[in-house]
Tab-separated table of C-alpha atoms in Angstrom:
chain	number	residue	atom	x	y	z
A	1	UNK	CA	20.067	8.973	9.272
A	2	UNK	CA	19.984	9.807	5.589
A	3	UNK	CA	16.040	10.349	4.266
A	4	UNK	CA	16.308	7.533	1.622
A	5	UNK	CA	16.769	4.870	4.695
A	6	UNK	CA	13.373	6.095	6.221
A	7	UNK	CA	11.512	6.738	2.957
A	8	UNK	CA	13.275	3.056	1.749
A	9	UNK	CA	11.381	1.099	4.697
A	10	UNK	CA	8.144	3.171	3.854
A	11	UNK	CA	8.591	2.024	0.833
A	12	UNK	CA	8.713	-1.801	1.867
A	13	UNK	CA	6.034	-1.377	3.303
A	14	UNK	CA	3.919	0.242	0.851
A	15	UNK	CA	5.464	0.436	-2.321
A	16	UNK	CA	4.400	3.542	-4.435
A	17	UNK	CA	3.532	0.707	-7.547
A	18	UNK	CA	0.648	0.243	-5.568
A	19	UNK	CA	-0.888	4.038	-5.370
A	20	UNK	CA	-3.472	4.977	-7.578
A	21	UNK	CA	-2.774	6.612	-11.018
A	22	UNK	CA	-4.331	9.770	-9.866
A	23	UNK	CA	-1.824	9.577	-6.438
A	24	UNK	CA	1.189	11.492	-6.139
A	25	UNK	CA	3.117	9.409	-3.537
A	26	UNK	CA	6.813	9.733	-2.317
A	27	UNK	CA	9.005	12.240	-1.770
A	28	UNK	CA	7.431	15.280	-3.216
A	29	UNK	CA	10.320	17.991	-1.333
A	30	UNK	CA	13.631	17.161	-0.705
A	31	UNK	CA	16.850	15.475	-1.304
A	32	UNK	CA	17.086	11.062	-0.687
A	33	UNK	CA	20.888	12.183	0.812
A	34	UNK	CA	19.297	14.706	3.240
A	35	UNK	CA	19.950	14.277	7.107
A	36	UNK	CA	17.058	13.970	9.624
A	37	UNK	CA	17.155	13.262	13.021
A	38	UNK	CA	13.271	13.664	13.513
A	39	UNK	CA	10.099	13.590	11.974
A	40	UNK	CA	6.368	15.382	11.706
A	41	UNK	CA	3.378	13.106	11.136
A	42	UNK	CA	0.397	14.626	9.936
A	43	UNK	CA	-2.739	13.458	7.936
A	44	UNK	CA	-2.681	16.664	5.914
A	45	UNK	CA	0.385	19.048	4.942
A	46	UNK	CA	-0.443	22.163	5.515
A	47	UNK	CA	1.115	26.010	6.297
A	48	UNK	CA	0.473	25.237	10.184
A	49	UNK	CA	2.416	21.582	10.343
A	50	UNK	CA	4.976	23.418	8.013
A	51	UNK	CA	5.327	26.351	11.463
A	52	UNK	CA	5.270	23.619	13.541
A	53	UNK	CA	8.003	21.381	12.292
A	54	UNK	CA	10.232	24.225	11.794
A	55	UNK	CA	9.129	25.703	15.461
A	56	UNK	CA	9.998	21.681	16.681
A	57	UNK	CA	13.365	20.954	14.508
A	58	UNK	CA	11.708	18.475	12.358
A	59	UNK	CA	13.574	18.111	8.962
A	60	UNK	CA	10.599	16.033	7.499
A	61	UNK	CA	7.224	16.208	7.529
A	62	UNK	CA	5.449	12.477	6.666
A	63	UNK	CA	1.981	13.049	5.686
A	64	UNK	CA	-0.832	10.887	4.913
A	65	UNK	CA	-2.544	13.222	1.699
A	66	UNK	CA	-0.171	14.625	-0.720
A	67	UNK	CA	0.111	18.467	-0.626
A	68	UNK	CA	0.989	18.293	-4.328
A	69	UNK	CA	-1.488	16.319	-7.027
A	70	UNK	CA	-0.849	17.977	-10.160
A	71	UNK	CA	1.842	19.852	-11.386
A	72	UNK	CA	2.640	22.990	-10.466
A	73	UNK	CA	3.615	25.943	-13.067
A	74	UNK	CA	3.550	28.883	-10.429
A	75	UNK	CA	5.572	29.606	-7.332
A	76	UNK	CA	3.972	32.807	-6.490
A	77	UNK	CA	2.103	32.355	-2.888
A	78	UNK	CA	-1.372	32.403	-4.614
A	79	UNK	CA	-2.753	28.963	-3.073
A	80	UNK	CA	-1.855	27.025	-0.180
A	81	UNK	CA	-0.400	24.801	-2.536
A	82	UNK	CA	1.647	26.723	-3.660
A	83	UNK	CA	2.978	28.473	-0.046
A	84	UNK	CA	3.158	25.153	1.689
A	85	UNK	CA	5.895	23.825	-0.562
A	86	UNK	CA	7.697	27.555	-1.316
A	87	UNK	CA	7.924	27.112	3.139
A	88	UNK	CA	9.395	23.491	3.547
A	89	UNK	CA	12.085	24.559	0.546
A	90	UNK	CA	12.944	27.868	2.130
A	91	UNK	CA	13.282	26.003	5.684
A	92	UNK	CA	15.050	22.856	4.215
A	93	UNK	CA	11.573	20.477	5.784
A	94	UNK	CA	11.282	17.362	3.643
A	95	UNK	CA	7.978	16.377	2.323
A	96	UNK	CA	6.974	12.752	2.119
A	97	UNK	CA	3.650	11.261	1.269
A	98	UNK	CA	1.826	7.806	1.785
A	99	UNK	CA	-1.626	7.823	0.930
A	100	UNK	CA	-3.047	5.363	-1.641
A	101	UNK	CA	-0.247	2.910	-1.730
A	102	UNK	CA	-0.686	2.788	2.142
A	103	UNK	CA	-4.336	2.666	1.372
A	104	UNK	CA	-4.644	-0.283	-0.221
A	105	UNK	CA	-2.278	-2.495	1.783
A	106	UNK	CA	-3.768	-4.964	3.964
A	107	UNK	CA	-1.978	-3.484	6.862
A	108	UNK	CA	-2.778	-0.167	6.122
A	109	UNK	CA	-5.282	2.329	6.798
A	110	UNK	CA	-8.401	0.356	6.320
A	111	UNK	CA	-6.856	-2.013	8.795
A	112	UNK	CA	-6.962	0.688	11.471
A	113	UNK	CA	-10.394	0.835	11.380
A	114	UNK	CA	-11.509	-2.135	11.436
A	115	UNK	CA	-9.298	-2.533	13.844
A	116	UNK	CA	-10.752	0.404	15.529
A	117	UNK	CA	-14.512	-0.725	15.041
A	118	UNK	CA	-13.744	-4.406	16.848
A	119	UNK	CA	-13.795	-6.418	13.336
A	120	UNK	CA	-12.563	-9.611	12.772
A	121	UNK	CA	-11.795	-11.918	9.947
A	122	UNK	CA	-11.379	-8.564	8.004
A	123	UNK	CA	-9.834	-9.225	4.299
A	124	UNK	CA	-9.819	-6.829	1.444
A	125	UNK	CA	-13.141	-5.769	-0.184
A	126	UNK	CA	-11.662	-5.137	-3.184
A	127	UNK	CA	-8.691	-6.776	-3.972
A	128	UNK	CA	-6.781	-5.647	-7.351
A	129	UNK	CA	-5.682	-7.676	-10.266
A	130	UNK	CA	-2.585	-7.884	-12.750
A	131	UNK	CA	-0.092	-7.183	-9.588
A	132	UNK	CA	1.713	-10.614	-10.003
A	133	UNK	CA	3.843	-11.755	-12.450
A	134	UNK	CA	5.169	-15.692	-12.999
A	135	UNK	CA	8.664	-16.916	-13.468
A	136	UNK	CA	9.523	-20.182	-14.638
A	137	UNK	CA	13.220	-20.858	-15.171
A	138	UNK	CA	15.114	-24.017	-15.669
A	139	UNK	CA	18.192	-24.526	-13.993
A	140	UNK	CA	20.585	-28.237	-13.293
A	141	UNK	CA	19.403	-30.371	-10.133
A	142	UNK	CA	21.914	-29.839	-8.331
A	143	UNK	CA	21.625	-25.841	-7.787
A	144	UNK	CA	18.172	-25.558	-8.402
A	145	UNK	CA	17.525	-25.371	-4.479
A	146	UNK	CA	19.948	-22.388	-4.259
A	147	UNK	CA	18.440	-20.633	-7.062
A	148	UNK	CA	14.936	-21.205	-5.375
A	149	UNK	CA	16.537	-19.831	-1.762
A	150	UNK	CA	17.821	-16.694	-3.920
A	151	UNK	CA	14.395	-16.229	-5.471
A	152	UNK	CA	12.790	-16.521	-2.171
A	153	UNK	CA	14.927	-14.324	-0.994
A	154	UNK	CA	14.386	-11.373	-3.167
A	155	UNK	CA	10.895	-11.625	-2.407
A	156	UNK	CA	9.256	-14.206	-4.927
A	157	UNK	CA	7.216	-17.007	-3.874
A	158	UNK	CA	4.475	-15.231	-1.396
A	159	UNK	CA	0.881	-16.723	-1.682
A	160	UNK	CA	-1.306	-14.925	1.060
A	161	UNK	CA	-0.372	-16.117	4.489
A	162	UNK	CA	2.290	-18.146	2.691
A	163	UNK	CA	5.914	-17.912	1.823
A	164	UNK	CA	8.673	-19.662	-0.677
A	165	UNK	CA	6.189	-21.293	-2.892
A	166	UNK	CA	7.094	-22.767	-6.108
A	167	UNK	CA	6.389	-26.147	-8.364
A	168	UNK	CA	9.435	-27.798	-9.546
A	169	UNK	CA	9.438	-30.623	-12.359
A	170	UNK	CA	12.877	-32.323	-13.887
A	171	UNK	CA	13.664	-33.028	-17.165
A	172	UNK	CA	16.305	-32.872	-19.421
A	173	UNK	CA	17.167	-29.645	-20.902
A	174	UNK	CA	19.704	-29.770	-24.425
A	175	UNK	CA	21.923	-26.951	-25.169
A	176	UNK	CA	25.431	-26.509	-27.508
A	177	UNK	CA	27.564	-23.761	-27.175
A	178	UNK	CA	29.449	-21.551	-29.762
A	179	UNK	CA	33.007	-21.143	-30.104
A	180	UNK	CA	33.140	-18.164	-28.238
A	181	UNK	CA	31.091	-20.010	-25.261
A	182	UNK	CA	32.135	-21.099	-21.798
A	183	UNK	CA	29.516	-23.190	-20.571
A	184	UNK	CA	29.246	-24.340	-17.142
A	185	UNK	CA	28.549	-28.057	-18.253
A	186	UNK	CA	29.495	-29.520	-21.379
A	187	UNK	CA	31.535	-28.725	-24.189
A	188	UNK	CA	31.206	-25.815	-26.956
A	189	UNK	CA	30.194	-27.244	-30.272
A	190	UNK	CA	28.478	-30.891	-28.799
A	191	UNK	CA	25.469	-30.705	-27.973
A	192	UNK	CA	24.827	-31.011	-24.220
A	193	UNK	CA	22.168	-33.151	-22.198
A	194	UNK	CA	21.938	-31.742	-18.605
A	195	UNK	CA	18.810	-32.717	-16.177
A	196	UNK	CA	17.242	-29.960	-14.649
A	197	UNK	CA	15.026	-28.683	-12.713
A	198	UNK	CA	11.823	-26.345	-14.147
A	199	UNK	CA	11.134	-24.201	-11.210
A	200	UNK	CA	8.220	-21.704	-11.327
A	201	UNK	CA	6.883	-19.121	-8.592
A	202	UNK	CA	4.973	-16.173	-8.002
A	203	UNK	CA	5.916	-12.336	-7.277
A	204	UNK	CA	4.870	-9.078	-7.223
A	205	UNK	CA	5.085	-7.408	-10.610
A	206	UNK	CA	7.225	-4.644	-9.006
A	207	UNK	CA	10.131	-7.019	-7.632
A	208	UNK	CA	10.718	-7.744	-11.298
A	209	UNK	CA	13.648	-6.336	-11.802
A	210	UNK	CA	14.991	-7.447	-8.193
A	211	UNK	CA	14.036	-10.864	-8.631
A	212	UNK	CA	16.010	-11.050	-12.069
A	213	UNK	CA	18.812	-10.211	-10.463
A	214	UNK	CA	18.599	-12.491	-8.044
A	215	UNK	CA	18.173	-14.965	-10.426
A	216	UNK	CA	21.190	-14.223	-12.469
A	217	UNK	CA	23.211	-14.068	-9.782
A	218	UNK	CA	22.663	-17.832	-8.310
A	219	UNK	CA	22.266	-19.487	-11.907
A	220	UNK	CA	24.953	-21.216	-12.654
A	221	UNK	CA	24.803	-20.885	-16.330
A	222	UNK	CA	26.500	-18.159	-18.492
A	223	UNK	CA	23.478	-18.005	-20.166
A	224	UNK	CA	20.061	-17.720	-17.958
A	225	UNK	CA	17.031	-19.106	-19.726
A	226	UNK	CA	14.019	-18.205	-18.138
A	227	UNK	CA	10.357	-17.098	-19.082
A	228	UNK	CA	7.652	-14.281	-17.584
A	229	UNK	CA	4.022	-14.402	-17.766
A	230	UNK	CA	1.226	-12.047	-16.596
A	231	UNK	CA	-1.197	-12.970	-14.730
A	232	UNK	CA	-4.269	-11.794	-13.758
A	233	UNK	CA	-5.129	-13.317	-10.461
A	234	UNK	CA	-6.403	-10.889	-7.527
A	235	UNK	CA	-4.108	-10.023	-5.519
A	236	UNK	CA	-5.635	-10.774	-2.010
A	237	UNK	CA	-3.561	-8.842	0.033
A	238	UNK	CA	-3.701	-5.610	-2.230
A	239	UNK	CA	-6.488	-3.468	-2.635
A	240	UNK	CA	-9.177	-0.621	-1.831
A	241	UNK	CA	-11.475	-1.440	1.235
A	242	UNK	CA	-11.938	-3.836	3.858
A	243	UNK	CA	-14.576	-6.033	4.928
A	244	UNK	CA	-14.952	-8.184	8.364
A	245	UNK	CA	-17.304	-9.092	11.281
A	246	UNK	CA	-18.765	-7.674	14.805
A	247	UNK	CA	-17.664	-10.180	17.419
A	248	UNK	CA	-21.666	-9.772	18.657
A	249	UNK	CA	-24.556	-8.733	16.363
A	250	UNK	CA	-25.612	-5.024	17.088
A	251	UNK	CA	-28.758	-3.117	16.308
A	252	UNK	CA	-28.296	-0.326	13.695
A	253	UNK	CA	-28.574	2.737	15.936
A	254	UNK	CA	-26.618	0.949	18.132
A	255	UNK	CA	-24.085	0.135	15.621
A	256	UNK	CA	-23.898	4.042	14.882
A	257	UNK	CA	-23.417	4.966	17.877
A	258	UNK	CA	-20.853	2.930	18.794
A	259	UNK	CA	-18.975	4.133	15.117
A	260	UNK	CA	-19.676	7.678	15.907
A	261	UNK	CA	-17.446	7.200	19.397
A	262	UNK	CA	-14.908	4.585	18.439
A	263	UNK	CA	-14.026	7.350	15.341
A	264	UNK	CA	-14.700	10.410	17.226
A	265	UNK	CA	-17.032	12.129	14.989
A	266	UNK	CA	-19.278	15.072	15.192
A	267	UNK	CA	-21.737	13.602	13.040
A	268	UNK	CA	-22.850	10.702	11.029
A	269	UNK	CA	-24.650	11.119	7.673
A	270	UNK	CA	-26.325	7.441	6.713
A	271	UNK	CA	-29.378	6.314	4.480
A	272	UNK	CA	-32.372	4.793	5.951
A	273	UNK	CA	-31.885	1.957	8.576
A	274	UNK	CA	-32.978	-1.299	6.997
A	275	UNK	CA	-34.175	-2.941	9.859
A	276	UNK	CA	-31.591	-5.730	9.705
A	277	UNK	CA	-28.803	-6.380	12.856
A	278	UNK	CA	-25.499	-5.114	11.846
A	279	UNK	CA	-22.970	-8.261	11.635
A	280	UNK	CA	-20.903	-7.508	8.476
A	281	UNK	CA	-19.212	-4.268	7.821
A	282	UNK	CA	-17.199	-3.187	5.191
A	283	UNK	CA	-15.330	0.331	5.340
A	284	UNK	CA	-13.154	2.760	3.059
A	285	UNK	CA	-11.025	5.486	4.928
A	286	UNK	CA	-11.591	8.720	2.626
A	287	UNK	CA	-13.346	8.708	-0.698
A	288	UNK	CA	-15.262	5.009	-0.904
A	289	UNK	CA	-18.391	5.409	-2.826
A	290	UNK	CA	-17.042	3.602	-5.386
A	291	UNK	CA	-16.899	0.598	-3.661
A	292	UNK	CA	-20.581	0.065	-2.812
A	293	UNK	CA	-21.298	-2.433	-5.400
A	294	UNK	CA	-18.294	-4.414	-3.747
A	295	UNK	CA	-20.215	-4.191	-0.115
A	296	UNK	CA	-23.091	-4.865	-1.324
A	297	UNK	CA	-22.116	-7.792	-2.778
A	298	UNK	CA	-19.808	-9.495	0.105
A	299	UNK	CA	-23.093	-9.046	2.076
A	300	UNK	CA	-22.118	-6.007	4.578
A	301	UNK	CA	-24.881	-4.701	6.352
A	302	UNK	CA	-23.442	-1.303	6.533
A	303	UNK	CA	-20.723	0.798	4.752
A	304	UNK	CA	-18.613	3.392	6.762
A	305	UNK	CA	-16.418	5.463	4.781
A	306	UNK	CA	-16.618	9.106	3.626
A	307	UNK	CA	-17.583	12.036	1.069
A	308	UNK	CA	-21.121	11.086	-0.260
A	309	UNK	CA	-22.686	12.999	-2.205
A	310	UNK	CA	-26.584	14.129	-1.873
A	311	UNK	CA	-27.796	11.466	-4.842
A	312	UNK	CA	-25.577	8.768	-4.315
A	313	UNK	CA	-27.242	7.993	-0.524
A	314	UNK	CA	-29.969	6.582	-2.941
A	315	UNK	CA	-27.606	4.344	-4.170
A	316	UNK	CA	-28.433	2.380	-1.397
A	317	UNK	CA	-31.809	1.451	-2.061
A	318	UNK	CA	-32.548	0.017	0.981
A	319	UNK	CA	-29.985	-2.996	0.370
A	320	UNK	CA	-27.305	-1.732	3.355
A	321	UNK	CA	-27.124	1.127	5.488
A	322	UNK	CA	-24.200	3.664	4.295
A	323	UNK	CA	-22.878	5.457	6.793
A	324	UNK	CA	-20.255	8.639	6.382
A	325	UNK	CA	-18.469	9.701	8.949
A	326	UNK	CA	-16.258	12.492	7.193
A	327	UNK	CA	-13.104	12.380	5.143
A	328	UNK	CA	-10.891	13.510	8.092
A	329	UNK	CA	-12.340	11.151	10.815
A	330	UNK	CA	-12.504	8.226	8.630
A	331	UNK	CA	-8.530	8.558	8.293
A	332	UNK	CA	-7.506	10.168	11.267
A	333	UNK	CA	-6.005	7.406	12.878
A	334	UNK	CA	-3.909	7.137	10.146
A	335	UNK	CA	-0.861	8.979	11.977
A	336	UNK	CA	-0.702	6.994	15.035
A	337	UNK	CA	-0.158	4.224	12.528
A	338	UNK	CA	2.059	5.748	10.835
A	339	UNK	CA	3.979	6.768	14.167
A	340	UNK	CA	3.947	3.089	15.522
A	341	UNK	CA	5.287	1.584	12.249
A	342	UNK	CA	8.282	3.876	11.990
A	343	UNK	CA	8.787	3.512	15.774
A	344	UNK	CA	8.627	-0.269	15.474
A	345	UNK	CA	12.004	-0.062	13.057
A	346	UNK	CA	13.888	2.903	14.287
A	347	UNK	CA	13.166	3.049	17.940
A	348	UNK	CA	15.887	5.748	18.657
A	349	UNK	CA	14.443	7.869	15.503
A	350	UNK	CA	12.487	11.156	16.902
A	351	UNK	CA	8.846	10.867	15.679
A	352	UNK	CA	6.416	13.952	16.804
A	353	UNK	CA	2.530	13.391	15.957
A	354	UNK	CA	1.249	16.907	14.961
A	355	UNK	CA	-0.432	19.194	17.249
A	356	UNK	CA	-2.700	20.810	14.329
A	357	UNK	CA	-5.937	19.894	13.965
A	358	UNK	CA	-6.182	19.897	9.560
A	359	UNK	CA	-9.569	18.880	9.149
A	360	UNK	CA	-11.004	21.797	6.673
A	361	UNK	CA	-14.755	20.993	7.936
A	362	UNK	CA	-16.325	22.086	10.613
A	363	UNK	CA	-19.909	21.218	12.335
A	364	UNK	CA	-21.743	24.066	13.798
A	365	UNK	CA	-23.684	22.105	16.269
């Protein structure tokens, strides 16, 4: 199949509006029209999964970290960087990225761990704001419901665990056409009374220009009136982190120890045990100190995520145990995810989970 119909459903999935600002999401190498018939998954791009997708016949490589964050200005072998992307051109290997946009969806990474860890009644620690966007629009009784089916459709309408939402109110709407009009109702110089429908509803900001279409497309009227507003409601679906419970109340060592085998680590660094039992966990795959004010908050007991540094343990102070379990474990079950979710929509589509190890640490033990 072309690349664009793989990266497209990726894309559905976690759309690259919701990446960081810092992120560099998407296709990094390669061309949309490109043919693949199989793919490399890999939590890190690096020279190795570059020799093994060409030793394997893969014609993309879909990893979790971006090999690419900042712009380049040298092709000259110096870095890794820099020979990692000079390989994939020379050998025609696709490289795709999903990292924060797939981090902060509820399905997404954090997801696998808690799903990994035995939580339930996980939601988002942190969900984001000023992701949604209003539409109200005013359209005649009679097509207002397929108006509201064409919104739907193009994705508007979603409330959490909730679909094809929307208030509707009638009232009588006045219009009067110029000369050069051809109104659907009415005639062009009288002023027209038509009752209609005001129908408003919900969607994400980045459907915007999909769900005017939509909209312009099913309204009857030459002339679409219809109004946008901001909002700045959390999002409850999006965001960093995720929170939920231990089906049975565990001891803190025992906690850790069951975390250090359910994420196959080498090690576990963690503050001070506070004495409490562990009931409420909240976790960040990679990089999650900055959400500690968020766990501590929701009430988690402990915080497993990743890359603490030696002063911010103290952070702590003695109001939840953190616990970090490395960068690379805390996401490494990112790429049977991945795997299953591409699997799941093209089951006849070749998908090979890499063979390399990428994890730059190592524990001398």
């Amino acid at each position: 199949m072309k690349l664009a119909q793989l990266t497209a459903y990726l894309e559905s999935l976690a759309p690259l509006a919701y990446q960081e600002d810092y992120d560099n999401s998407g296709l990094i190498v390669g061309r949309p029209d490109m043919e693949v018939q199989q793919a490399m998954v890999s939590l890190d791009c690096t020279e190795a999964v570059v020799d093994e997708a060409i030793a394997t016949g893969c014609q993309v490589i879909i990893s979790h970290h971006p090999i690419v964050f900042k712009g380049l200005k040298r092709f000259n072998g110096k870095t890794y960087v820099e020979r990692v992307v000079e390989k994939a051109i020379r050998n025609n290997i696709a490289l795709y990225a999903i990292h924060t946009n797939l981090d902060n969806m509820m399905t997404g990474v954090n997801a696998r761990i808690c799903e990994t860890l035995g939580l339930t009644n996980t939601r988002i620690l942190a969900p984001k704001q000023n992701l949604l966007k209003k539409l109200v629009t005013y359209v005649p009784v009679a097509q207002a419901e397929q108006v509201r089916k064409a919104l739907f459709h193009a994705g508007a309408g979603h409330i959490g665990d909730y679909s094809e939402c929307s208030f509707n109110a009638e009232g009588t709407g006045t219009f009067k056409g110029g000369e050069n009009s051809d109104p659907y109702v009415g005639e062009p110089g009288i002023r027209h009374h038509e009752e209609e429908m005001r129908i408003e509803t919900v969607y994400p900001a980045n459907l915007e220009s999909k769900i005017i279409m939509a909209l312009v497309l099913a309204h009857p009227y030459e002339e679409v009136a219809y109004d946008l507003y901001n909002l700045t409601n959390q999002h409850q679906q999006i965001g960093s982190g995720m929170i939920g419970d231990l089906e049975v109340p565990m001891d803190e060592a025992e906690f850790l120890a069951d975390v250090k085998t359910s994420m196959d680590c080498a090690v576990i660094r963690h503050t001070a045990f506070t004495g409490k039992q562990v009931k409420k966990v909240a976790v960040c795959g990679g990089s999650g100190g900055f959400l500690l004010k968020h766990a501590v908050a929701a009430g988690a007991d402990v915080f497993v995520t990743a890359d603490y540094k030696y002063h911010e343990f103290f952070d702590a102070e003695g109001k939840i145990v953190i616990a970090d379990i490395g960068h690379f474990e805390s996401e490494q079950f990112t790429q049977q995810l991945l795997c299953e979710i591409i699997q799941e929509k093209f089951s006849n589509f070749a998908i090979r989970l890499t063979k390399v190890n990428t994890n730059p640490v190592k524990y001398f033990i």
